[in-house]
Structures are given as C-alpha cells and as structure tokens.
Amino acid sequence: MKYYLVAGEASGDLHGANLMKALKNEDKEASFRYYGGDKMRSEGGTLVKHYAEMAFMGFTEVILNLRTILRNMRNCKADILANRPDVLVLIDFPGFNLKIAAFAKEQNIPVCYYISPKVWAWNQKRVLKIKKVVDRMFCILPFEVDFYRKWDFKVDYVGNPLLDAIAAFTKEDQFRNTNSLGDKKIIALLPGSRKQEILKKLPI
C-alpha cells in the first residue's frame, strides 16, 4: 500500500517512525511519503517537508508565520493529490491535520487519524467535524474510547506508544553506574519538544 503520513512536531515524528516500522512488518509492499522528521526519514520513504518548518506555537508565532502555514497547507494538499495514496495517516497536530483530513475526504482518499485531538479537554463539539472527515480514529488513551462512544463514533484503542519507549529506557542503576552518579539526585529538564518551547523555557 501507499501510505501518506503527516506529522508536524517532534513527538509526531517519533510516533510516526514507530508506526512506519510496525506497518513495514505487516505490509511488505508498504511505501511511504510524509511530512515528518529525521526519525521517520530513518525508516525510509520520501520526506516531503521537515516538521521544523511547520511547528509554530502560540498565538503570536502563528500570526507571524501565517503565510508559511498556509503555504505548507497548500503544498501538502497538492502533494497528496499528485500522489494519490491508498490511505492518509494523520498524526496528532490537529490545527493543521483536520484541515488536511477535510481536503482528503473531498478527494475520496481514506483518512486515518493516529493520536486523537484532545477534544475531550475543550470544545467537545469538534467531534462532529472529526466524524465527517476521519474514517478511522486510533486512540492512545483508554478513556477516549468511551468519550467518542458518547458521540456515536467508534474508535480503536491501540495503546500508548510511550509505554514502549519507557520499557526501553536504561535502568536507573545502570544509568548511575555509567555516569558515575552514585547517590546524587538526578534532575530532569523537560522544556518541551518545539523549538520555541526550548528557546523560551530552558533559560528560565
């Protein structure tokens, strides 16, 4: 099958790469074209646009980069239409991806959404739009299945990919020994995955 994936953030790149790896195991004829990042590129296929050119956070950043965002959207639609994938797989990034979903639906391209928009957190009526433009939703939080059921939308719970990542982490004692930490306290700095988050939060 021809898969077209759209991931617009670092986290989406990670999840997209893991998804591509799983799809290759299930579909030996799988071919990929995508908006994503270096991790997805390492799985093969064609990287059309790097997420670094797409991830804008906050009202000011969006306004300042509105032309770029709209151009990215136009180019994405044109590329999807030119390549006519068997399925479009959208990964999180709802501000961009729900518009791409609506376009693909108009073109009769099947739309799958991996990692649901957080519609349960605010403006729940967005589910009505999602139902119109998404053929199949794959959720990573168990309660989302019940949430969508209330809106008469059947979705699939596929587990949280972070659990796989955590399972692969180096054990604490091994990490301490490798880095000669002894009993010292370990402090994690987690400013975020977007460039703007790192630039603005890390100095604090």
C-alpha positions as protocol buffer text, in pm:
chain_id: "A"
residue {
  index: 1
  type: MET
  ca { x: 0 y: 0 z: 0 }
}
residue {
  index: 2
  type: LYS
  ca { x: 95 y: 362 z: -49 }
}
residue {
  index: 3
  type: TYR
  ca { x: 88 y: 546 z: 284 }
}
residue {
  index: 4
  type: TYR
  ca { x: 99 y: 923 z: 320 }
}
residue {
  index: 5
  type: LEU
  ca { x: 172 y: 1040 z: 675 }
}
residue {
  index: 6
  type: VAL
  ca { x: 157 y: 1391 z: 819 }
}
residue {
  index: 7
  type: ALA
  ca { x: 338 y: 1468 z: 1146 }
}
residue {
  index: 8
  type: GLY
  ca { x: 407 y: 1830 z: 1235 }
}
residue {
  index: 9
  type: GLU
  ca { x: 601 y: 1803 z: 1562 }
}
residue {
  index: 10
  type: ALA
  ca { x: 895 y: 1619 z: 1718 }
}
residue {
  index: 11
  type: SER
  ca { x: 662 y: 1387 z: 1910 }
}
residue {
  index: 12
  type: GLY
  ca { x: 471 y: 1310 z: 1591 }
}
residue {
  index: 13
  type: ASP
  ca { x: 799 y: 1229 z: 1416 }
}
residue {
  index: 14
  type: LEU
  ca { x: 881 y: 977 z: 1689 }
}
residue {
  index: 15
  type: HIS
  ca { x: 537 y: 816 z: 1682 }
}
residue {
  index: 16
  type: GLY
  ca { x: 533 y: 823 z: 1302 }
}
residue {
  index: 17
  type: ALA
  ca { x: 866 y: 642 z: 1283 }
}
residue {
  index: 18
  type: ASN
  ca { x: 744 y: 369 z: 1518 }
}
residue {
  index: 19
  type: LEU
  ca { x: 423 y: 340 z: 1318 }
}
residue {
  index: 20
  type: MET
  ca { x: 616 y: 307 z: 991 }
}
residue {
  index: 21
  type: LYS
  ca { x: 830 y: 34 z: 1145 }
}
residue {
  index: 22
  type: ALA
  ca { x: 518 y: -157 z: 1253 }
}
residue {
  index: 23
  type: LEU
  ca { x: 349 y: -111 z: 915 }
}
residue {
  index: 24
  type: LYS
  ca { x: 656 y: -246 z: 734 }
}
residue {
  index: 25
  type: ASN
  ca { x: 634 y: -561 z: 944 }
}
residue {
  index: 26
  type: GLU
  ca { x: 269 y: -609 z: 847 }
}
residue {
  index: 27
  type: ASP
  ca { x: 282 y: -486 z: 487 }
}
residue {
  index: 28
  type: LYS
  ca { x: 589 y: -589 z: 289 }
}
residue {
  index: 29
  type: GLU
  ca { x: 474 y: -372 z: -5 }
}
residue {
  index: 30
  type: ALA
  ca { x: 442 y: -59 z: 210 }
}
residue {
  index: 31
  type: SER
  ca { x: 572 y: 265 z: 61 }
}
residue {
  index: 32
  type: PHE
  ca { x: 580 y: 594 z: 247 }
}
residue {
  index: 33
  type: ARG
  ca { x: 563 y: 961 z: 163 }
}
residue {
  index: 34
  type: TYR
  ca { x: 536 y: 1202 z: 453 }
}
residue {
  index: 35
  type: TYR
  ca { x: 565 y: 1529 z: 634 }
}
residue {
  index: 36
  type: GLY
  ca { x: 777 y: 1445 z: 937 }
}
residue {
  index: 37
  type: GLY
  ca { x: 1134 y: 1447 z: 1061 }
}
residue {
  index: 38
  type: ASP
  ca { x: 1464 y: 1266 z: 1092 }
}
residue {
  index: 39
  type: LYS
  ca { x: 1326 y: 966 z: 1280 }
}
residue {
  index: 40
  type: MET
  ca { x: 1067 y: 899 z: 1010 }
}
residue {
  index: 41
  type: ARG
  ca { x: 1332 y: 952 z: 743 }
}
residue {
  index: 42
  type: SER
  ca { x: 1543 y: 681 z: 906 }
}
residue {
  index: 43
  type: GLU
  ca { x: 1261 y: 435 z: 830 }
}
residue {
  index: 44
  type: GLY
  ca { x: 1280 y: 507 z: 457 }
}
residue {
  index: 45
  type: GLY
  ca { x: 1036 y: 653 z: 209 }
}
residue {
  index: 46
  type: THR
  ca { x: 1022 y: 1015 z: 94 }
}
residue {
  index: 47
  type: LEU
  ca { x: 1035 y: 1309 z: 334 }
}
residue {
  index: 48
  type: VAL
  ca { x: 844 y: 1592 z: 167 }
}
residue {
  index: 49
  type: LYS
  ca { x: 867 y: 1854 z: 443 }
}
residue {
  index: 50
  type: HIS
  ca { x: 1051 y: 1858 z: 776 }
}
residue {
  index: 51
  type: TYR
  ca { x: 840 y: 1940 z: 1081 }
}
residue {
  index: 52
  type: ALA
  ca { x: 1096 y: 2205 z: 1180 }
}
residue {
  index: 53
  type: GLU
  ca { x: 943 y: 2422 z: 907 }
}
residue {
  index: 54
  type: MET
  ca { x: 591 y: 2366 z: 1041 }
}
residue {
  index: 55
  type: ALA
  ca { x: 582 y: 2366 z: 1421 }
}
residue {
  index: 56
  type: PHE
  ca { x: 471 y: 2708 z: 1544 }
}
residue {
  index: 57
  type: MET
  ca { x: 341 y: 2752 z: 1897 }
}
residue {
  index: 58
  type: GLY
  ca { x: 128 y: 3025 z: 2048 }
}
residue {
  index: 59
  type: PHE
  ca { x: -88 y: 3300 z: 1902 }
}
residue {
  index: 60
  type: THR
  ca { x: 198 y: 3536 z: 1816 }
}
residue {
  index: 61
  type: GLU
  ca { x: 410 y: 3268 z: 1647 }
}
residue {
  index: 62
  type: VAL
  ca { x: 113 y: 3152 z: 1440 }
}
residue {
  index: 63
  type: ILE
  ca { x: 25 y: 3505 z: 1327 }
}
residue {
  index: 64
  type: LEU
  ca { x: 385 y: 3588 z: 1237 }
}
residue {
  index: 65
  type: ASN
  ca { x: 417 y: 3268 z: 1036 }
}
residue {
  index: 66
  type: LEU
  ca { x: 66 y: 3254 z: 892 }
}
residue {
  index: 67
  type: ARG
  ca { x: 185 y: 3278 z: 532 }
}
residue {
  index: 68
  type: THR
  ca { x: 423 y: 2989 z: 586 }
}
residue {
  index: 69
  type: ILE
  ca { x: 149 y: 2781 z: 750 }
}
residue {
  index: 70
  type: LEU
  ca { x: -95 y: 2844 z: 466 }
}
residue {
  index: 71
  type: ARG
  ca { x: 174 y: 2770 z: 207 }
}
residue {
  index: 72
  type: ASN
  ca { x: 261 y: 2444 z: 383 }
}
residue {
  index: 73
  type: MET
  ca { x: -107 y: 2350 z: 380 }
}
residue {
  index: 74
  type: ARG
  ca { x: -147 y: 2427 z: 9 }
}
residue {
  index: 75
  type: ASN
  ca { x: 168 y: 2233 z: -76 }
}
residue {
  index: 76
  type: CYS
  ca { x: 60 y: 1938 z: 137 }
}
residue {
  index: 77
  type: LYS
  ca { x: -279 y: 1919 z: -33 }
}
residue {
  index: 78
  type: ALA
  ca { x: -121 y: 1943 z: -378 }
}
residue {
  index: 79
  type: ASP
  ca { x: 132 y: 1671 z: -298 }
}
residue {
  index: 80
  type: ILE
  ca { x: -134 y: 1437 z: -161 }
}
residue {
  index: 81
  type: LEU
  ca { x: -344 y: 1490 z: -472 }
}
residue {
  index: 82
  type: ALA
  ca { x: -47 y: 1436 z: -704 }
}
residue {
  index: 83
  type: ASN
  ca { x: 50 y: 1108 z: -536 }
}
residue {
  index: 84
  type: ARG
  ca { x: -298 y: 967 z: -456 }
}
residue {
  index: 85
  type: PRO
  ca { x: -205 y: 745 z: -158 }
}
residue {
  index: 86
  type: ASP
  ca { x: -410 y: 440 z: -65 }
}
residue {
  index: 87
  type: VAL
  ca { x: -452 y: 589 z: 280 }
}
residue {
  index: 88
  type: LEU
  ca { x: -369 y: 915 z: 455 }
}
residue {
  index: 89
  type: VAL
  ca { x: -244 y: 878 z: 814 }
}
residue {
  index: 90
  type: LEU
  ca { x: -257 y: 1196 z: 1022 }
}
residue {
  index: 91
  type: ILE
  ca { x: -59 y: 1205 z: 1347 }
}
residue {
  index: 92
  type: ASP
  ca { x: -182 y: 1445 z: 1617 }
}
residue {
  index: 93
  type: PHE
  ca { x: -117 y: 1813 z: 1510 }
}
residue {
  index: 94
  type: PRO
  ca { x: -492 y: 1887 z: 1482 }
}
residue {
  index: 95
  type: GLY
  ca { x: -481 y: 2254 z: 1380 }
}
residue {
  index: 96
  type: PHE
  ca { x: -317 y: 2152 z: 1054 }
}
residue {
  index: 97
  type: ASN
  ca { x: -424 y: 1792 z: 1016 }
}
residue {
  index: 98
  type: LEU
  ca { x: -800 y: 1832 z: 1050 }
}
residue {
  index: 99
  type: LYS
  ca { x: -794 y: 2070 z: 753 }
}
residue {
  index: 100
  type: ILE
  ca { x: -591 y: 1817 z: 556 }
}
residue {
  index: 101
  type: ALA
  ca { x: -841 y: 1548 z: 657 }
}
residue {
  index: 102
  type: ALA
  ca { x: -1131 y: 1753 z: 520 }
}
residue {
  index: 103
  type: PHE
  ca { x: -947 y: 1800 z: 191 }
}
residue {
  index: 104
  type: ALA
  ca { x: -859 y: 1431 z: 158 }
}
residue {
  index: 105
  type: LYS
  ca { x: -1218 y: 1333 z: 232 }
}
residue {
  index: 106
  type: GLU
  ca { x: -1335 y: 1551 z: -57 }
}
residue {
  index: 107
  type: GLN
  ca { x: -1089 y: 1366 z: -281 }
}
residue {
  index: 108
  type: ASN
  ca { x: -1218 y: 1024 z: -167 }
}
residue {
  index: 109
  type: ILE
  ca { x: -888 y: 936 z: -3 }
}
residue {
  index: 110
  type: PRO
  ca { x: -933 y: 720 z: 312 }
}
residue {
  index: 111
  type: VAL
  ca { x: -832 y: 911 z: 625 }
}
residue {
  index: 112
  type: CYS
  ca { x: -693 y: 753 z: 942 }
}
residue {
  index: 113
  type: TYR
  ca { x: -603 y: 960 z: 1247 }
}
residue {
  index: 114
  type: TYR
  ca { x: -340 y: 835 z: 1489 }
}
residue {
  index: 115
  type: ILE
  ca { x: -337 y: 1003 z: 1833 }
}
residue {
  index: 116
  type: SER
  ca { x: -668 y: 1177 z: 1872 }
}
residue {
  index: 117
  type: PRO
  ca { x: -702 y: 1553 z: 1909 }
}
residue {
  index: 118
  type: LYS
  ca { x: -775 y: 1635 z: 2275 }
}
residue {
  index: 119
  type: VAL
  ca { x: -1138 y: 1718 z: 2202 }
}
residue {
  index: 120
  type: TRP
  ca { x: -1238 y: 1587 z: 2545 }
}
residue {
  index: 121
  type: ALA
  ca { x: -1043 y: 1874 z: 2705 }
}
residue {
  index: 122
  type: TRP
  ca { x: -1220 y: 2164 z: 2534 }
}
residue {
  index: 123
  type: ASN
  ca { x: -1480 y: 2236 z: 2264 }
}
residue {
  index: 124
  type: GLN
  ca { x: -1609 y: 1879 z: 2258 }
}
residue {
  index: 125
  type: LYS
  ca { x: -1841 y: 1955 z: 1967 }
}
residue {
  index: 126
  type: ARG
  ca { x: -1536 y: 1932 z: 1742 }
}
residue {
  index: 127
  type: VAL
  ca { x: -1611 y: 1560 z: 1742 }
}
residue {
  index: 128
  type: LEU
  ca { x: -1894 y: 1631 z: 1496 }
}
residue {
  index: 129
  type: LYS
  ca { x: -1644 y: 1767 z: 1243 }
}
residue {
  index: 130
  type: ILE
  ca { x: -1399 y: 1486 z: 1308 }
}
residue {
  index: 131
  type: LYS
  ca { x: -1669 y: 1227 z: 1238 }
}
residue {
  index: 132
  type: LYS
  ca { x: -1728 y: 1384 z: 898 }
}
residue {
  index: 133
  type: VAL
  ca { x: -1367 y: 1387 z: 782 }
}
residue {
  index: 134
  type: VAL
  ca { x: -1197 y: 1092 z: 958 }
}
residue {
  index: 135
  type: ASP
  ca { x: -1274 y: 734 z: 853 }
}
residue {
  index: 136
  type: ARG
  ca { x: -1088 y: 566 z: 1137 }
}
residue {
  index: 137
  type: MET
  ca { x: -952 y: 702 z: 1462 }
}
residue {
  index: 138
  type: PHE
  ca { x: -674 y: 530 z: 1659 }
}
residue {
  index: 139
  type: CYS
  ca { x: -658 y: 647 z: 2022 }
}
residue {
  index: 140
  type: ILE
  ca { x: -373 y: 606 z: 2270 }
}
residue {
  index: 141
  type: LEU
  ca { x: -570 y: 682 z: 2588 }
}
residue {
  index: 142
  type: PRO
  ca { x: -825 y: 419 z: 2703 }
}
residue {
  index: 143
  type: PHE
  ca { x: -1090 y: 667 z: 2823 }
}
residue {
  index: 144
  type: GLU
  ca { x: -1107 y: 822 z: 2475 }
}
residue {
  index: 145
  type: VAL
  ca { x: -1295 y: 516 z: 2352 }
}
residue {
  index: 146
  type: ASP
  ca { x: -1580 y: 583 z: 2597 }
}
residue {
  index: 147
  type: PHE
  ca { x: -1569 y: 955 z: 2522 }
}
residue {
  index: 148
  type: TYR
  ca { x: -1614 y: 902 z: 2149 }
}
residue {
  index: 149
  type: ARG
  ca { x: -1880 y: 639 z: 2210 }
}
residue {
  index: 150
  type: LYS
  ca { x: -2096 y: 909 z: 2371 }
}
residue {
  index: 151
  type: TRP
  ca { x: -2081 y: 1088 z: 2037 }
}
residue {
  index: 152
  type: ASP
  ca { x: -2165 y: 770 z: 1847 }
}
residue {
  index: 153
  type: PHE
  ca { x: -1819 y: 746 z: 1692 }
}
residue {
  index: 154
  type: LYS
  ca { x: -1649 y: 406 z: 1708 }
}
residue {
  index: 155
  type: VAL
  ca { x: -1274 y: 437 z: 1756 }
}
residue {
  index: 156
  type: ASP
  ca { x: -987 y: 195 z: 1819 }
}
residue {
  index: 157
  type: TYR
  ca { x: -767 y: 195 z: 2128 }
}
residue {
  index: 158
  type: VAL
  ca { x: -416 y: 91 z: 2020 }
}
residue {
  index: 159
  type: GLY
  ca { x: -219 y: 152 z: 2339 }
}
residue {
  index: 160
  type: ASN
  ca { x: 15 y: 434 z: 2434 }
}
residue {
  index: 161
  type: PRO
  ca { x: 347 y: 433 z: 2243 }
}
residue {
  index: 162
  type: LEU
  ca { x: 518 y: 598 z: 2541 }
}
residue {
  index: 163
  type: LEU
  ca { x: 489 y: 270 z: 2730 }
}
residue {
  index: 164
  type: ASP
  ca { x: 711 y: 103 z: 2470 }
}
residue {
  index: 165
  type: ALA
  ca { x: 959 y: 390 z: 2494 }
}
residue {
  index: 166
  type: ILE
  ca { x: 969 y: 373 z: 2874 }
}
residue {
  index: 167
  type: ALA
  ca { x: 1022 y: -4 z: 2864 }
}
residue {
  index: 168
  type: ALA
  ca { x: 1333 y: 55 z: 2651 }
}
residue {
  index: 169
  type: PHE
  ca { x: 1484 y: 310 z: 2893 }
}
residue {
  index: 170
  type: THR
  ca { x: 1813 y: 233 z: 3062 }
}
residue {
  index: 171
  type: LYS
  ca { x: 1755 y: 107 z: 3417 }
}
residue {
  index: 172
  type: GLU
  ca { x: 1834 y: 360 z: 3690 }
}
residue {
  index: 173
  type: ASP
  ca { x: 2119 y: 165 z: 3850 }
}
residue {
  index: 174
  type: GLN
  ca { x: 2284 y: 113 z: 3511 }
}
residue {
  index: 175
  type: PHE
  ca { x: 2246 y: 484 z: 3427 }
}
residue {
  index: 176
  type: ARG
  ca { x: 2402 y: 584 z: 3761 }
}
residue {
  index: 177
  type: ASN
  ca { x: 2695 y: 346 z: 3715 }
}
residue {
  index: 178
  type: THR
  ca { x: 2759 y: 453 z: 3356 }
}
residue {
  index: 179
  type: ASN
  ca { x: 2764 y: 821 z: 3454 }
}
residue {
  index: 180
  type: SER
  ca { x: 2937 y: 775 z: 3792 }
}
residue {
  index: 181
  type: LEU
  ca { x: 2648 y: 941 z: 3975 }
}
residue {
  index: 182
  type: GLY
  ca { x: 2644 y: 735 z: 4290 }
}
residue {
  index: 183
  type: ASP
  ca { x: 2356 y: 851 z: 4513 }
}
residue {
  index: 184
  type: LYS
  ca { x: 2339 y: 1203 z: 4368 }
}
residue {
  index: 185
  type: LYS
  ca { x: 1996 y: 1341 z: 4290 }
}
residue {
  index: 186
  type: ILE
  ca { x: 1900 y: 1339 z: 3923 }
}
residue {
  index: 187
  type: ILE
  ca { x: 1709 y: 1640 z: 3792 }
}
residue {
  index: 188
  type: ALA
  ca { x: 1534 y: 1619 z: 3455 }
}
residue {
  index: 189
  type: LEU
  ca { x: 1500 y: 1936 z: 3244 }
}
residue {
  index: 190
  type: LEU
  ca { x: 1197 y: 1900 z: 3018 }
}
residue {
  index: 191
  type: PRO
  ca { x: 1129 y: 2229 z: 2837 }
}
residue {
  index: 192
  type: GLY
  ca { x: 933 y: 2066 z: 2555 }
}
residue {
  index: 193
  type: SER
  ca { x: 991 y: 1938 z: 2203 }
}
residue {
  index: 194
  type: ARG
  ca { x: 920 y: 2251 z: 1997 }
}
residue {
  index: 195
  type: LYS
  ca { x: 1196 y: 2498 z: 1912 }
}
residue {
  index: 196
  type: GLN
  ca { x: 1001 y: 2789 z: 2064 }
}
residue {
  index: 197
  type: GLU
  ca { x: 949 y: 2597 z: 2389 }
}
residue {
  index: 198
  type: ILE
  ca { x: 1319 y: 2524 z: 2423 }
}
residue {
  index: 199
  type: LEU
  ca { x: 1429 y: 2879 z: 2342 }
}
residue {
  index: 200
  type: LYS
  ca { x: 1182 y: 3039 z: 2582 }
}
residue {
  index: 201
  type: LYS
  ca { x: 1161 y: 2791 z: 2868 }
}
residue {
  index: 202
  type: LEU
  ca { x: 1508 y: 2640 z: 2900 }
}
residue {
  index: 203
  type: PRO
  ca { x: 1680 y: 2968 z: 3004 }
}
residue {
  index: 204
  type: ILE
  ca { x: 1433 y: 3000 z: 3293 }
}
